[in-house]
Short mmCIF file of C-alpha atoms in Angstrom, two decimals:
data_model
loop_
_atom_site.label_atom_id
_atom_site.label_comp_id
_atom_site.label_asym_id
_atom_site.label_seq_id
_atom_site.Cartn_x
_atom_site.Cartn_y
_atom_site.Cartn_z
CA MET A 1 -22.43 -4.63 8.17
CA PHE A 2 -24.59 -3.69 5.21
CA LYS A 3 -24.88 -0.05 6.43
CA THR A 4 -21.12 0.15 6.90
CA ARG A 5 -20.46 -1.24 3.44
CA LEU A 6 -23.01 1.15 1.92
CA LEU A 7 -21.55 4.16 3.72
CA SER A 8 -18.04 3.22 2.68
CA GLY A 9 -19.17 2.80 -0.91
CA ILE A 10 -20.78 6.23 -0.93
CA VAL A 11 -17.53 7.77 0.45
CA LEU A 12 -15.54 6.03 -2.24
CA VAL A 13 -17.80 7.32 -5.00
CA LEU A 14 -17.58 10.85 -3.57
CA VAL A 15 -13.78 10.69 -3.41
CA ALA A 16 -13.69 9.41 -6.97
CA LEU A 17 -15.99 12.19 -8.17
CA ILE A 18 -13.96 14.95 -6.45
CA THR A 19 -10.52 13.73 -7.48
CA ILE A 20 -11.35 12.71 -11.08
CA ILE A 21 -13.31 15.90 -11.83
CA SER A 22 -10.45 17.92 -10.39
CA GLY A 23 -7.85 16.03 -12.38
CA GLY A 24 -4.28 17.42 -12.38
CA PRO A 25 -2.22 17.30 -9.18
CA ILE A 26 -5.16 16.35 -6.94
CA LEU A 27 -5.85 13.23 -9.00
CA PHE A 28 -2.19 12.49 -9.40
CA MET A 29 -1.39 12.58 -5.66
CA THR A 30 -4.50 10.53 -4.78
CA LEU A 31 -3.54 7.81 -7.26
CA LEU A 32 0.03 7.85 -6.02
CA CYS A 33 -1.18 7.44 -2.43
CA VAL A 34 -3.60 4.71 -3.39
CA SER A 35 -0.82 2.90 -5.25
CA LEU A 36 1.54 3.03 -2.30
CA ILE A 37 -1.10 1.76 0.09
CA GLY A 38 -2.06 -1.02 -2.40
CA MET A 39 1.61 -1.90 -2.76
CA GLN A 40 1.82 -2.15 1.05
CA GLU A 41 -1.14 -4.53 1.14
CA LEU A 42 0.30 -6.69 -1.60
CA TYR A 43 3.73 -6.79 -0.04
CA ARG A 44 2.25 -7.90 3.27
CA VAL A 45 0.33 -10.67 1.59
CA MET A 46 3.26 -11.78 -0.53
CA GLY A 47 5.72 -11.81 2.36
CA VAL A 48 7.82 -8.85 1.11
CA ARG A 49 6.79 -6.69 4.05
CA GLY A 50 7.94 -7.75 7.46
CA GLU A 51 7.22 -6.42 10.92
CA LYS A 52 9.53 -3.47 10.17
CA PHE A 53 9.99 -1.41 7.03
CA ASN A 54 12.81 -2.91 4.95
CA LEU A 55 15.02 -2.11 2.00
CA LEU A 56 13.12 -4.40 -0.37
CA GLN A 57 9.91 -2.45 0.31
CA ALA A 58 11.80 0.84 -0.15
CA ALA A 59 13.08 -0.32 -3.55
CA GLY A 60 9.55 -1.20 -4.69
CA TYR A 61 8.16 2.13 -3.52
CA ALA A 62 11.00 4.01 -5.25
CA GLY A 63 10.13 2.23 -8.52
CA ILE A 64 6.49 3.43 -8.30
CA ILE A 65 7.42 6.99 -7.34
CA LEU A 66 9.94 7.09 -10.25
CA TYR A 67 7.28 5.87 -12.68
CA TYR A 68 4.68 8.36 -11.43
CA GLY A 69 7.17 11.14 -11.72
CA LEU A 70 7.77 10.36 -15.40
CA VAL A 71 4.02 10.21 -16.01
CA TYR A 72 3.39 13.58 -14.22
CA PHE A 73 6.01 15.40 -16.29
CA GLY A 74 4.68 14.03 -19.54
CA LEU A 75 7.42 11.41 -19.96
CA ALA A 76 5.25 8.30 -19.78
CA GLN A 77 6.95 7.04 -22.95
CA TYR A 78 10.03 6.49 -20.85
CA GLY A 79 8.14 4.45 -18.32
CA GLU A 80 10.29 1.40 -19.09
CA LEU A 81 13.19 3.28 -17.53
CA ALA A 82 11.31 3.42 -14.24
CA LEU A 83 10.62 -0.30 -14.42
CA ILE A 84 14.24 -1.06 -15.23
CA GLY A 85 15.39 1.31 -12.44
CA GLY A 86 13.04 -0.32 -9.97
CA LEU A 87 14.18 -3.80 -10.93
CA ILE A 88 17.86 -2.78 -10.60
CA LEU A 89 17.16 -1.31 -7.13
CA ILE A 90 15.44 -4.54 -6.09
CA LEU A 91 18.29 -6.61 -7.43
CA PHE A 92 20.83 -4.40 -5.59
CA VAL A 93 18.92 -5.13 -2.36
CA TYR A 94 18.73 -8.89 -3.19
CA VAL A 95 22.49 -9.18 -3.95
CA PHE A 96 23.96 -6.98 -1.18
CA THR A 97 21.73 -8.25 1.65
CA TYR A 98 21.90 -11.93 0.53
CA PRO A 99 20.59 -14.30 1.92
CA LYS A 100 18.06 -12.09 3.72
CA TYR A 101 15.45 -12.33 0.89
CA GLN A 102 14.25 -15.23 -1.20
CA ALA A 103 13.79 -15.21 -4.92
CA ASN A 104 9.99 -15.34 -4.64
CA GLN A 105 10.03 -12.15 -2.52
CA ILE A 106 12.18 -10.45 -5.17
CA MET A 107 9.72 -11.37 -7.95
CA ALA A 108 6.82 -10.24 -5.83
CA ALA A 109 8.47 -6.91 -5.14
CA PHE A 110 8.85 -6.20 -8.87
CA PHE A 111 5.36 -7.58 -9.62
CA GLY A 112 3.92 -4.98 -7.24
CA ILE A 113 5.44 -2.11 -9.14
CA VAL A 114 3.66 -3.18 -12.34
CA TYR A 115 0.46 -4.66 -10.93
CA VAL A 116 -0.36 -1.81 -8.58
CA GLY A 117 1.70 1.25 -9.57
CA VAL A 118 1.89 1.15 -13.38
CA MET A 119 -1.65 -0.13 -13.94
CA LEU A 120 -3.38 2.44 -11.66
CA ALA A 121 -1.38 5.31 -13.19
CA TYR A 122 -3.38 4.79 -16.39
CA ILE A 123 -6.42 6.38 -14.66
CA TYR A 124 -4.45 9.59 -14.47
CA GLN A 125 -3.16 9.17 -18.07
CA THR A 126 -6.70 8.54 -19.35
CA ARG A 127 -8.03 11.58 -17.45
CA MET A 128 -5.30 13.79 -19.02
CA LEU A 129 -5.99 12.80 -22.61
CA GLU A 130 -6.55 15.95 -24.56
CA ALA A 131 -9.52 14.43 -26.55
CA ASP A 132 -12.30 13.94 -24.01
CA GLY A 133 -10.06 12.53 -21.23
CA LYS A 134 -12.45 14.05 -18.60
CA PHE A 135 -15.26 11.86 -20.04
CA LEU A 136 -13.32 8.78 -21.10
CA VAL A 137 -11.82 8.21 -17.63
CA TRP A 138 -15.26 7.35 -16.25
CA LEU A 139 -15.40 4.35 -18.57
CA VAL A 140 -12.83 2.73 -16.32
CA PHE A 141 -15.38 2.66 -13.45
CA ILE A 142 -18.32 1.95 -15.72
CA CYS A 143 -16.53 -1.14 -16.98
CA SER A 144 -15.33 -2.37 -13.57
CA TRP A 145 -17.96 -1.36 -10.99
CA GLY A 146 -20.78 -1.27 -13.52
CA CYS A 147 -19.98 -4.70 -14.75
CA ASP A 148 -19.69 -6.10 -11.22
CA THR A 149 -23.11 -4.67 -10.26
CA CYS A 150 -24.85 -5.94 -13.38
CA ALA A 151 -23.19 -9.36 -13.14
CA TYR A 152 -24.32 -9.70 -9.55
CA CYS A 153 -27.95 -8.81 -10.33
CA VAL A 154 -28.16 -11.11 -13.35
CA GLY A 155 -26.38 -13.90 -11.56
CA VAL A 156 -28.80 -13.75 -8.61
CA LEU A 157 -31.81 -13.74 -10.97
CA ILE A 158 -30.89 -16.36 -13.59
CA GLY A 159 -27.39 -17.62 -12.83
CA LYS A 160 -27.12 -21.47 -13.17
CA HIS A 161 -23.82 -22.30 -14.80
CA LYS A 162 -20.70 -21.74 -12.68
CA MET A 163 -17.99 -19.70 -14.42
CA ALA A 164 -15.12 -20.56 -12.11
CA PRO A 165 -16.49 -23.00 -9.59
CA VAL A 166 -13.21 -23.56 -7.70
CA LEU A 167 -12.01 -20.00 -7.62
CA SER A 168 -15.34 -18.14 -7.22
CA PRO A 169 -18.31 -20.41 -6.73
CA LYS A 170 -20.90 -17.61 -6.70
CA LYS A 171 -19.98 -16.26 -10.15
CA SER A 172 -22.00 -17.60 -13.06
CA VAL A 173 -21.67 -17.58 -16.86
CA GLU A 174 -25.07 -15.84 -17.06
CA GLY A 175 -23.89 -13.20 -14.63
CA ALA A 176 -20.66 -12.64 -16.65
CA VAL A 177 -22.69 -12.11 -19.85
CA GLY A 178 -25.10 -9.83 -18.03
CA GLY A 179 -22.13 -7.88 -16.64
CA VAL A 180 -20.57 -7.32 -20.07
CA VAL A 181 -23.84 -6.50 -21.73
CA GLY A 182 -24.89 -4.21 -18.83
CA ALA A 183 -21.59 -2.31 -18.90
CA ALA A 184 -21.86 -1.90 -22.68
CA LEU A 185 -25.41 -0.52 -22.36
CA ILE A 186 -24.31 1.94 -19.62
CA GLY A 187 -21.46 2.98 -21.92
CA VAL A 188 -23.86 3.60 -24.78
CA ILE A 189 -26.23 5.60 -22.59
CA TYR A 190 -23.30 7.59 -21.19
CA ALA A 191 -22.15 8.38 -24.76
CA ALA A 192 -25.69 9.36 -25.81
CA VAL A 193 -25.94 11.83 -22.88
CA LEU A 194 -22.53 13.28 -23.88
CA ASN A 195 -23.37 13.22 -27.62
CA ARG A 196 -20.41 11.07 -28.28
CA ASN A 197 -19.84 7.98 -30.48
CA MET A 198 -22.21 5.46 -28.91
CA VAL A 199 -20.90 2.47 -30.89
CA MET A 200 -17.24 3.04 -29.88
CA TYR A 201 -18.18 3.78 -26.24
CA GLY A 202 -20.20 0.63 -26.19
CA ILE A 203 -17.35 -1.42 -27.59
CA ILE A 204 -14.83 0.04 -25.15
CA SER A 205 -17.23 -0.60 -22.30
CA ALA A 206 -17.81 -4.21 -23.29
CA VAL A 207 -14.14 -5.09 -23.76
CA GLY A 208 -13.21 -3.27 -20.53
CA ALA A 209 -15.94 -5.19 -18.66
CA LEU A 210 -14.68 -8.48 -19.94
CA VAL A 211 -11.15 -7.67 -18.85
CA SER A 212 -12.32 -6.38 -15.48
CA MET A 213 -13.74 -9.85 -14.61
CA VAL A 214 -10.28 -11.36 -15.15
CA GLY A 215 -8.84 -8.73 -12.78
CA ASP A 216 -11.42 -9.57 -10.12
CA LEU A 217 -10.73 -13.33 -10.47
CA ALA A 218 -7.00 -12.86 -10.53
CA ALA A 219 -7.12 -10.91 -7.22
CA SER A 220 -9.28 -13.69 -5.79
CA ALA A 221 -6.82 -16.31 -6.93
CA ILE A 222 -3.93 -14.50 -5.15
CA LYS A 223 -5.98 -14.35 -1.91
CA ARG A 224 -6.80 -18.02 -2.12
CA ASN A 225 -3.17 -18.95 -2.73
CA MET A 226 -2.16 -16.80 0.27
CA GLY A 227 -5.03 -18.14 2.44
CA ILE A 228 -6.60 -14.78 3.28
CA LYS A 229 -10.10 -13.26 2.91
CA ASP A 230 -9.18 -9.61 2.30
CA TYR A 231 -6.03 -7.71 1.40
CA GLY A 232 -6.59 -5.21 4.24
CA THR A 233 -9.10 -3.46 6.44
CA LEU A 234 -8.70 0.16 5.33
CA ILE A 235 -12.23 0.40 3.81
CA PRO A 236 -14.87 -0.87 6.26
CA GLY A 237 -17.11 -3.48 4.67
CA HIS A 238 -14.90 -3.76 1.57
CA GLY A 239 -11.49 -4.76 2.76
CA GLY A 240 -8.35 -3.08 1.49
CA ILE A 241 -7.45 -0.89 -1.50
CA LEU A 242 -6.79 -4.01 -3.64
CA ASP A 243 -10.15 -5.57 -2.67
CA ARG A 244 -12.02 -2.61 -4.02
CA PHE A 245 -9.73 -1.75 -6.94
CA ASP A 246 -8.94 -5.29 -8.14
CA SER A 247 -10.92 -4.90 -11.37
CA VAL A 248 -10.08 -1.23 -11.88
CA ILE A 249 -6.35 -2.02 -11.80
CA ILE A 250 -6.51 -4.20 -14.91
CA THR A 251 -9.23 -2.19 -16.66
CA ALA A 252 -7.44 1.24 -16.58
CA PRO A 253 -4.80 0.52 -19.18
CA ILE A 254 -7.30 -1.18 -21.47
CA ILE A 255 -9.58 1.83 -21.52
CA TYR A 256 -6.62 4.09 -22.19
CA TYR A 257 -5.34 2.21 -25.22
CA LEU A 258 -8.76 1.45 -26.59
CA SER A 259 -9.62 5.11 -26.38
CA LEU A 260 -6.46 5.96 -28.31
CA PHE A 261 -6.94 3.32 -30.95
CA LEU A 262 -10.73 3.65 -31.40
CA LEU A 263 -11.32 7.30 -30.79
CA GLY A 264 -7.93 8.82 -31.64
#
């Protein structure tokens, strides 16, 4: 099991390296595919997806594709139109197939567009920033995966006080602090290597790390509510797309906007 998890992790890192370094259409299509797969996992868990492909799923996927289309053509400022369009499509399905779908399925369908599609698209938007986007995008992963690794190590060594005992008994306050500090230090070292603003990179990494833990816990809360262990089985040893990208999802937009506000 450990070897499988390690091998899968290496493959994920290699895919991330290739696609993010490439940027452009390669990164765009990769993220679109990841978003659609993640959406499928979420829809299955939330009861939107049935045994067969249905109109409610199609409306959700259409909302994501519309949003990504606007982002690709440099029209991200009109992203609200995609959200409104996706919501209208979902409501059309709800109204004209009534009573096939319940209200909670409708809300989950729209939630998926924002939670999976919109949030992950910020990885692409960060990469395409004119000012150091090719460097700043890595902060998304430094904050999420770096924080997770540092938090685990510190928690194992000195963790005593439970951070969320009901939701995630293994996570400790000491581990959380270690994760944030560790991610900040990695961000500072990363900036030093690149000869960039170490203070700002450290701040961005620290804030991103703090937010990433919320994303991780939120994904765990959804799984506990739904009574499942993993969102899927696509990635051996890790689960599904949402199991591996749960913290990345919520961190990506934070890194994008902090980069704009703090680094211009």
